[in-house]
mmCIF file of C-alpha atoms in Angstrom:
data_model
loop_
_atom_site.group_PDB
_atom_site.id
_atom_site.type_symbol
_atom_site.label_atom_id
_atom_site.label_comp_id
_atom_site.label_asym_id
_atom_site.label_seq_id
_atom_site.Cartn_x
_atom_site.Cartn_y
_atom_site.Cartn_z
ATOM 1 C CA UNK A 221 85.630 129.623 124.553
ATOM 2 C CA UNK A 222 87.229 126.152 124.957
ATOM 3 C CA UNK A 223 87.505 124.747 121.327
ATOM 4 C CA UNK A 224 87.865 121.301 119.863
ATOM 5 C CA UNK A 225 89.530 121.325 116.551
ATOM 6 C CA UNK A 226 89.854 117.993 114.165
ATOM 7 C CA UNK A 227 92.871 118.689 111.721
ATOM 8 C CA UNK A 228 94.254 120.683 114.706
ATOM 9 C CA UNK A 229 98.173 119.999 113.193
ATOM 10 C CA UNK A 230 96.843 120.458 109.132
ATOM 11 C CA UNK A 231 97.813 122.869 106.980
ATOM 12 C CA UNK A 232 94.315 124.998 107.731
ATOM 13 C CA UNK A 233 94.004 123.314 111.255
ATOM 14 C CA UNK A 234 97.437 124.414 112.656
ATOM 15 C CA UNK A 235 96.500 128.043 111.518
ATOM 16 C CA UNK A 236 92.878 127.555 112.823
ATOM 17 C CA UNK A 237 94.723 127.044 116.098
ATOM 18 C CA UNK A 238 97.370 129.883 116.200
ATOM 19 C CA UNK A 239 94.382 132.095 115.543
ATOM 20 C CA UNK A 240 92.076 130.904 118.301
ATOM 21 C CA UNK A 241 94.881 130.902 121.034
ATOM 22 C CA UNK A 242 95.927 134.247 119.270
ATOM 23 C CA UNK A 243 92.634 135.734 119.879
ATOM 24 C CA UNK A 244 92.233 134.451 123.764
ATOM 25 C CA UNK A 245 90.083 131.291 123.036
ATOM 26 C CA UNK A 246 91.613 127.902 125.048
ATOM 27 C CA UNK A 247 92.145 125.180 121.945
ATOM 28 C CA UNK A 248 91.862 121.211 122.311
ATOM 29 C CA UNK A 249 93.803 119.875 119.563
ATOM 30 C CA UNK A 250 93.210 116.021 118.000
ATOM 31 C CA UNK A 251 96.105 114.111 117.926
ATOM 32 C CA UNK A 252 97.074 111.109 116.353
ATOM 33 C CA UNK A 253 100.518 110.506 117.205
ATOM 34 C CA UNK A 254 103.384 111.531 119.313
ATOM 35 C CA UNK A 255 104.216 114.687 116.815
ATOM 36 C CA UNK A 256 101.012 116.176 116.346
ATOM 37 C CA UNK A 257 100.832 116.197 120.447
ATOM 38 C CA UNK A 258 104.488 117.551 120.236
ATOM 39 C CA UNK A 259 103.453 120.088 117.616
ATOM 40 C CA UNK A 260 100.029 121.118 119.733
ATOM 41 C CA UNK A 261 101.804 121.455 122.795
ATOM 42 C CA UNK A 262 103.999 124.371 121.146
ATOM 43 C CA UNK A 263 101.513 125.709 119.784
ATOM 44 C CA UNK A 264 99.780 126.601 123.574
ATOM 45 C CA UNK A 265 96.592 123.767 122.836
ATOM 46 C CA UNK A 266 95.794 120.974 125.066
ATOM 47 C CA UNK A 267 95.964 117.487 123.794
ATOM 48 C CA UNK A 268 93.137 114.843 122.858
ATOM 49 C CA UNK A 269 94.638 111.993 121.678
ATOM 50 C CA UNK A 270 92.510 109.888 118.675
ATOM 51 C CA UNK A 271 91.891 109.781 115.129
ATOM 52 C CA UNK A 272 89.101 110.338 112.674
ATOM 53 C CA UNK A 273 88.484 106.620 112.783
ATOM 54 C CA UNK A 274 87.973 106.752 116.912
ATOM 55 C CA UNK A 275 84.644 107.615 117.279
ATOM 56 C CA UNK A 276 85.043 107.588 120.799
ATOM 57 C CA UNK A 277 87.425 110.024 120.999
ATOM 58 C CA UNK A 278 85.702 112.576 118.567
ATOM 59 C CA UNK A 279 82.733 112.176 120.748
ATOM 60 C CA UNK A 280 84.675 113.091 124.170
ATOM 61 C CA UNK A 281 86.406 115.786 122.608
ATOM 62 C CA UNK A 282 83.235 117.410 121.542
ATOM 63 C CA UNK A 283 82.085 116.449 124.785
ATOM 64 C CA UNK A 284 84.403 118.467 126.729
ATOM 65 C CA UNK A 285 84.464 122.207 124.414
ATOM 66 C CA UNK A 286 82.095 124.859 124.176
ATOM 67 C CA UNK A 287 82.323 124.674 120.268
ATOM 68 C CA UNK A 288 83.890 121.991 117.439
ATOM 69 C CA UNK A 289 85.799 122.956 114.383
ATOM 70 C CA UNK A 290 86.333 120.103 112.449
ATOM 71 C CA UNK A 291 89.084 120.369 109.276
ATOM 72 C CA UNK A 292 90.565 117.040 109.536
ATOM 73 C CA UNK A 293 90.267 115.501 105.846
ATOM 74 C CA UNK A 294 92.271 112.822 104.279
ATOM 75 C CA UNK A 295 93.335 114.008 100.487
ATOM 76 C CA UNK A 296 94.424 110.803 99.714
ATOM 77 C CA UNK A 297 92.781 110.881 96.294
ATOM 78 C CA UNK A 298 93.344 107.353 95.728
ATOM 79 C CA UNK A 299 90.954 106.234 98.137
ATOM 80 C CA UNK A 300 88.958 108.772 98.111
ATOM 81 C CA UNK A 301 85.129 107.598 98.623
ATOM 82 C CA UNK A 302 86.554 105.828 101.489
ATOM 83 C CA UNK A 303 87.939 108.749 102.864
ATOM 84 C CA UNK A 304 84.618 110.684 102.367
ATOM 85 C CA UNK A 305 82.746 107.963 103.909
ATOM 86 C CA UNK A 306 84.786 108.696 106.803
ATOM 87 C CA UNK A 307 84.903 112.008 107.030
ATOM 88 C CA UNK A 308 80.298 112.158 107.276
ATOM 89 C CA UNK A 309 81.126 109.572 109.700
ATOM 90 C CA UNK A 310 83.047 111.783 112.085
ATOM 91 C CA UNK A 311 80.995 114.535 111.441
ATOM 92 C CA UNK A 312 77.864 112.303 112.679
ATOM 93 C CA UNK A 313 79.816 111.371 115.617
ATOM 94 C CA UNK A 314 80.507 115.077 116.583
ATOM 95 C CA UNK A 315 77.235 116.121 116.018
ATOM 96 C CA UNK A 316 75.733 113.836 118.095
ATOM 97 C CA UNK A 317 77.615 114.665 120.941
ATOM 98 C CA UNK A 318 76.535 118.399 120.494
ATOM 99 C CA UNK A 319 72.914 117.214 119.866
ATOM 100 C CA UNK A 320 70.718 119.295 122.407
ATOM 101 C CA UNK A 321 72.856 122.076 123.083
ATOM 102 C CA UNK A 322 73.841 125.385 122.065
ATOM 103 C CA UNK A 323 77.303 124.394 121.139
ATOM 104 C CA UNK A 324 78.235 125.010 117.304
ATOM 105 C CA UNK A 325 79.807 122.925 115.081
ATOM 106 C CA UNK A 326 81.841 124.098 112.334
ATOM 107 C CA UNK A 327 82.560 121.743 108.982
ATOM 108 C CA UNK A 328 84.935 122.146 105.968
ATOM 109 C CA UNK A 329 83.594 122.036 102.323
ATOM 110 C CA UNK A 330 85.037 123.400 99.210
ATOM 111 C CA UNK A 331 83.396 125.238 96.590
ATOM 112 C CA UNK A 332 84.954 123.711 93.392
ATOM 113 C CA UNK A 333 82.192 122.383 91.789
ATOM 114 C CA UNK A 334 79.300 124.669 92.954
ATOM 115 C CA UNK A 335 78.590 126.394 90.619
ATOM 116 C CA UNK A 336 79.626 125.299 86.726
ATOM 117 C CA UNK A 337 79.811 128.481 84.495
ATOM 118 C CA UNK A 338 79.162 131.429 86.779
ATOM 119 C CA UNK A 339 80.107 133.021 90.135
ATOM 120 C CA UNK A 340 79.414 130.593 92.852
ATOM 121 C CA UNK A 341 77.745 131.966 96.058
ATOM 122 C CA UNK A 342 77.086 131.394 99.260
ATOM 123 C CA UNK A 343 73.939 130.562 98.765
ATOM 124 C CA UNK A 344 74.601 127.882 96.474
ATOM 125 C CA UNK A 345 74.446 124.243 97.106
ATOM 126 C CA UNK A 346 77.293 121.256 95.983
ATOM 127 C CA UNK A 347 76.755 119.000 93.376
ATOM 128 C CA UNK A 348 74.816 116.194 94.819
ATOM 129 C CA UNK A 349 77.071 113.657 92.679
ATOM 130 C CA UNK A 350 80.189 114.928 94.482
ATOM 131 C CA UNK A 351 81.384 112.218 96.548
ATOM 132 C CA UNK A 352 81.961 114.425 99.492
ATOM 133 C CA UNK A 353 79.293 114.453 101.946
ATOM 134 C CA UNK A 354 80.698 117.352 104.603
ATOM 135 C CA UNK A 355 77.576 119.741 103.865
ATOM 136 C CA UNK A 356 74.695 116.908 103.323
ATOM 137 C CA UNK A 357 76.382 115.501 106.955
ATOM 138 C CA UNK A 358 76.372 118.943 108.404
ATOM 139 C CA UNK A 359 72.568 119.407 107.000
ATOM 140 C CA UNK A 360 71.069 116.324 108.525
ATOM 141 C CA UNK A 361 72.634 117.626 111.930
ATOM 142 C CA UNK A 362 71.164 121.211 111.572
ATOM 143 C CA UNK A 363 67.561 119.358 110.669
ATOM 144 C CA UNK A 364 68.192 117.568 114.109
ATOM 145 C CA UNK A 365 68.462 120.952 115.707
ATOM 146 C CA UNK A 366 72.056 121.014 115.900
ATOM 147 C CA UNK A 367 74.288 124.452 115.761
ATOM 148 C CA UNK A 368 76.145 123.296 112.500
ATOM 149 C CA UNK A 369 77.788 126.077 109.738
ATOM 150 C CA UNK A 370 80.609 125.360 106.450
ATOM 151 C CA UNK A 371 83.269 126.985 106.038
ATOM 152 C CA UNK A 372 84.114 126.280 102.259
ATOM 153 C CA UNK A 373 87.473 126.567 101.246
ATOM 154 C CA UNK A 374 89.054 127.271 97.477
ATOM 155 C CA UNK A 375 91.291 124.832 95.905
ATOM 156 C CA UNK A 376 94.647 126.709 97.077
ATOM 157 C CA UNK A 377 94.701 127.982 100.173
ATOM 158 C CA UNK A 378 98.223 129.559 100.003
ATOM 159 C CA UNK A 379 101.371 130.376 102.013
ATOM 160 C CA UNK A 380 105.225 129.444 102.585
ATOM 161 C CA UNK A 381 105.102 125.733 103.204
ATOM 162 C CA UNK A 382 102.154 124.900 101.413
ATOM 163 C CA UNK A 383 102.106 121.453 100.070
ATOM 164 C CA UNK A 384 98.662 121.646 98.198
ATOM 165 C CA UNK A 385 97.690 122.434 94.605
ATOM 166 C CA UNK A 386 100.615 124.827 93.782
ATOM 167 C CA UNK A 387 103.206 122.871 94.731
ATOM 168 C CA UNK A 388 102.222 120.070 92.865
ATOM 169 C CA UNK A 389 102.021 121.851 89.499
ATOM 170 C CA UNK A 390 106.086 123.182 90.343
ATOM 171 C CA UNK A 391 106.487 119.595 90.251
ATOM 172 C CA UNK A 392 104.669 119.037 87.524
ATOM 173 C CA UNK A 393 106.437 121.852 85.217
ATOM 174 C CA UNK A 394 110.239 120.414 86.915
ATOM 175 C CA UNK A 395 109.439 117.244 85.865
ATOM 176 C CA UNK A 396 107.981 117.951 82.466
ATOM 177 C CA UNK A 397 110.298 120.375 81.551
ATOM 178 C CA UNK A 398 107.657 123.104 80.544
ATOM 179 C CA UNK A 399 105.085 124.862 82.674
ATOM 180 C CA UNK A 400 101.561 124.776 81.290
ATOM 181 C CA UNK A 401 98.044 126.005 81.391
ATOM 182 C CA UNK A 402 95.265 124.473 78.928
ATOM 183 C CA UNK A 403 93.880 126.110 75.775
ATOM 184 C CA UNK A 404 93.295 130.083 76.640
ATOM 185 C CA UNK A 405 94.753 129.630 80.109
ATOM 186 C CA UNK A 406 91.525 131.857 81.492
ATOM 187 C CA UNK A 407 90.420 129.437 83.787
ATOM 188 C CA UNK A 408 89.684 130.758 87.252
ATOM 189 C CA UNK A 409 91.309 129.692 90.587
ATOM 190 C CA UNK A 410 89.516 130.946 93.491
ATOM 191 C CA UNK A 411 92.328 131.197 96.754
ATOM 192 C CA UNK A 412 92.977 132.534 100.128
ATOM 193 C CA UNK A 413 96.099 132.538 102.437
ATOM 194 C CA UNK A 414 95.944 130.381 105.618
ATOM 195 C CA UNK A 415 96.070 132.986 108.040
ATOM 196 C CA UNK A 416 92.991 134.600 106.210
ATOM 197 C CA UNK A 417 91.367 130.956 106.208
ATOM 198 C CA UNK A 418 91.799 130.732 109.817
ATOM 199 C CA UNK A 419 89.692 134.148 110.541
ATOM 200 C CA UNK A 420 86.704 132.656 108.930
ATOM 201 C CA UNK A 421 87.093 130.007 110.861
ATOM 202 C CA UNK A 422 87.123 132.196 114.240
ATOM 203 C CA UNK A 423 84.603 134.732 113.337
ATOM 204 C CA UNK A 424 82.428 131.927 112.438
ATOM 205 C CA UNK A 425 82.159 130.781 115.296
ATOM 206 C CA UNK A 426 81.979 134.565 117.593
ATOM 207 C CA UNK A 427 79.555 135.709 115.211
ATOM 208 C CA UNK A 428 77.795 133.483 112.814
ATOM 209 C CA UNK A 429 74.179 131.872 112.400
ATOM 210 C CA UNK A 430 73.767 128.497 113.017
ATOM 211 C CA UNK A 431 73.132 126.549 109.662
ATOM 212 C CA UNK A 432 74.887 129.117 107.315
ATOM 213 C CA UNK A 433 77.550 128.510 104.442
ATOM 214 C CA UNK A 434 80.859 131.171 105.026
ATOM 215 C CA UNK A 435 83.273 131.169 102.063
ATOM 216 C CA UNK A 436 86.830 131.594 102.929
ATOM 217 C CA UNK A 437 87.458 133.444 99.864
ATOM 218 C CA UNK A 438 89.940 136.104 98.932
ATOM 219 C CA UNK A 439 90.215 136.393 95.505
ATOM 220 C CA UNK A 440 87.706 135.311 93.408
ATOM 221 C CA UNK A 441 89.801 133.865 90.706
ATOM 222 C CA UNK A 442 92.910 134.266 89.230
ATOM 223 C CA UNK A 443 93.285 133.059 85.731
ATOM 224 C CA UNK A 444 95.564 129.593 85.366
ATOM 225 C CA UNK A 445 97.526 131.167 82.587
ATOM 226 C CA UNK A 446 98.915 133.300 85.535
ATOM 227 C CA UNK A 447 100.461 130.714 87.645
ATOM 228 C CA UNK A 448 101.653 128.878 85.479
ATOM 229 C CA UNK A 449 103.710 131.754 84.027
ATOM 230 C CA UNK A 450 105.042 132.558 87.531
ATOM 231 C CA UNK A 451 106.246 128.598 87.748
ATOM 232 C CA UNK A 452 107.910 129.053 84.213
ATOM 233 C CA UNK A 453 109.463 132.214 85.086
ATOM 234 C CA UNK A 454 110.510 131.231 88.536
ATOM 235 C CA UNK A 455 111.830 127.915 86.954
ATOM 236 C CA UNK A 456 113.308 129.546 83.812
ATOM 237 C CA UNK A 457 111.371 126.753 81.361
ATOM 238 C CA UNK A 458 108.829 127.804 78.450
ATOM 239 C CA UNK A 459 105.367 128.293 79.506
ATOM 240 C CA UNK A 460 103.038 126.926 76.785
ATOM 241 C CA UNK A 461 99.403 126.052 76.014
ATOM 242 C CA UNK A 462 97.999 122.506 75.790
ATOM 243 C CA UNK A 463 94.979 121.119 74.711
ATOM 244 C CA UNK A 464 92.874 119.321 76.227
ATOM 245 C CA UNK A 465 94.250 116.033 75.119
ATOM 246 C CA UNK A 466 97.278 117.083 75.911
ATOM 247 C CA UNK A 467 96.730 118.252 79.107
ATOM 248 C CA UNK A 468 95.271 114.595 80.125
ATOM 249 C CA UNK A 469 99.020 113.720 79.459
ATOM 250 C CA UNK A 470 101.192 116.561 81.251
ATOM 251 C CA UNK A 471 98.790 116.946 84.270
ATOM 252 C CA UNK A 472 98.295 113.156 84.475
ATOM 253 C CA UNK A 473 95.515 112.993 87.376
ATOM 254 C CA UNK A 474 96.118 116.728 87.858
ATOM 255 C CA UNK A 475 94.131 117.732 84.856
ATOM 256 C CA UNK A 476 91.136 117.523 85.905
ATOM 257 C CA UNK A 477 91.987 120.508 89.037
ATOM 258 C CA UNK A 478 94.086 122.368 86.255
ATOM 259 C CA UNK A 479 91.282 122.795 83.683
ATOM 260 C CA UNK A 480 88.946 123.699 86.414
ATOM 261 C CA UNK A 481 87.599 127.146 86.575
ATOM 262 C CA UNK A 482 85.629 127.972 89.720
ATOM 263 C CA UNK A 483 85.467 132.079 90.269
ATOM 264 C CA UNK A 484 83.418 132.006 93.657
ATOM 265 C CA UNK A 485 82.231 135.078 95.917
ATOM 266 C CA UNK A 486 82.531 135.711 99.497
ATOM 267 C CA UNK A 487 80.386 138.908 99.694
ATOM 268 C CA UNK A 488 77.873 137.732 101.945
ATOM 269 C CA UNK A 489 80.891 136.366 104.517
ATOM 270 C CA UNK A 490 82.557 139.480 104.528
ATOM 271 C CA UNK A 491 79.396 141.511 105.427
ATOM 272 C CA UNK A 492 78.148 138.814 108.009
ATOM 273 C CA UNK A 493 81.425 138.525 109.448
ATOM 274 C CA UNK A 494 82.799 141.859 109.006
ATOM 275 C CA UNK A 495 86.275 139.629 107.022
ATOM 276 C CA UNK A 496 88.770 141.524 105.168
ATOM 277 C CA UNK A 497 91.224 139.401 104.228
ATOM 278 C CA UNK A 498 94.770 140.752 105.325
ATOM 279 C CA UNK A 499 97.289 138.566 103.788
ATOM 280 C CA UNK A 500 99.088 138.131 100.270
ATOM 281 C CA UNK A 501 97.673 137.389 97.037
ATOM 282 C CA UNK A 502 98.534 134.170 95.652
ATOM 283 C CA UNK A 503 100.417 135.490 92.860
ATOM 284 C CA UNK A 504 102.641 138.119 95.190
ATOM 285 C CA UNK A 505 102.946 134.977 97.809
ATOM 286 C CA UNK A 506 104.247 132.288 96.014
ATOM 287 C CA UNK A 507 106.192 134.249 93.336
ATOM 288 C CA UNK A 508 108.697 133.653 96.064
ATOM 289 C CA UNK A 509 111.699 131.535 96.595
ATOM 290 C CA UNK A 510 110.240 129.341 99.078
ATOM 291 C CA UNK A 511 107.664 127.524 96.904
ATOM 292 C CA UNK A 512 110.548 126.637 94.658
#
């Protein structure tokens, strides 16, 4: 299978793309600039030079695969309805282009506010006030007849080199001196390693139904309090509680992702995909010296 893949040089993307070639499947990678076509070329993918703001290009690349993976997302949080805004417009654009055929399309959603007090599911649909529009993009495309599936992903998707979530509380705890978790610390963070992520992707697309939600998941959740004592250990500084006023003040625009708790299943994936993820834990994989 000849895949185009957005994000093809991201953190999830570049993995996405080891696994594919891995597996036998011929990848078309999105590049923006000279070092993501560097980086591609490397890797074994062919290159398709454009951006998520090239609607052209997103169009011919779809154009020319048997299938579209698209994890390209801007995380600038600053500008983030813009970026969202962007991100349903490429999805639009790739969709169309697959409009009328059997080719699938597979988009990336999260599942951190799907479900507020329980287990979330696969079955269960984001919070329409969410500014991110991935699934309601992917949805109108399905209604259109279009072969379109999520893969949601948890808030840390782990491994050596990460630059998400983790990392930034480590800096967080350097810079304040302690490493903390708020009130109880019970809070749950749903995660999966990359190279567990990247399967999903992958089986996804061999085996999945058009139209259905896959959650990358590996461990449900694992309680705040935990991390943070790994980043106090690891960084030899007290770990300590804070309230929730407090918290507002040591996370800074952090506390918001640090209070949240968001245990989520992947049963149904790892039946419908037959998935067992394969990698580390996040505790076991970055208790180690190269997230610090």
């Amino acid at each position: 299978m000849r895949v185009f893949v957005t994000g093809a040089t991201g953190w999830v993307g570049s993995a996405v793309v080891k696994d594919l070639i891995g597996t036998g499947h011929h990848v078309l990678g999105l590049a923006r600039s000279d070092q993501a076509a560097q980086a591609l070329r490397a890797a074994g993918a062919e290159i398709h030079r454009g951006s998520l703001t090239d609607i052209d290009s997103l169009r011919s690349g779809a154009s020319a695969a048997d299938a579209v993976i698209h994890t390209a997302f801007n995380h600038d949080f600053a500008k983030f309805a813009q970026n969202c805004a962007e991100d349903e417009r490429a999805i639009a654009a790739l969709g169309t282009e697959l409009e009328g055929s059997a080719r699938s399309l597979l988009v990336t959603s999260g599942v951190a506010l799907l479900a507020a007090g329980r287990t979330a599911t696969e079955e269960d649909a984001p919070d329409l006030a969410f500014p991110r529009r991935s699934e309601s993009a992917a949805a109108a495309l399905v209604a259109r007849g279009v072969r379109a599936s999520i893969v949601r992903l948890p808030p840390t998707v782990h491994g050596h080199a990460d630059h998400g979530f983790v990392p930034i509380l480590v800096a967080i705890a350097r810079a304040q001196g302690v490493s903390a978790y708020i009130g109880d610390g019970l809070n749950r963070w749903p995660a999966v390693h990359r190279l567990d992520a990247a399967r999903v992707y992958r089986l996804a697309l061999e085996r999945g139904a058009p139209g259905g939600h896959f959650h990358a998941i590996a461990e449900e959740g694992v309680p705040f309090r935990k991390i943070a004592e790994v980043i106090g250990r690891r960084l030899n500084i007290p770990v300590v509680s804070k309230s929730a006023e407090e918290a507002a003040e040591h996370f800074g625009w952090f506390a918001r992702f640090a209070g949240l708790d968001a245990p989520t299943s992947s049963a149904r994936t790892r039946a419908q995909l037959d998935w067992t993820p394969q990698q580390p834990g996040l505790i076991a994989d970055f208790d180690h010296p190269a997230y610090f």
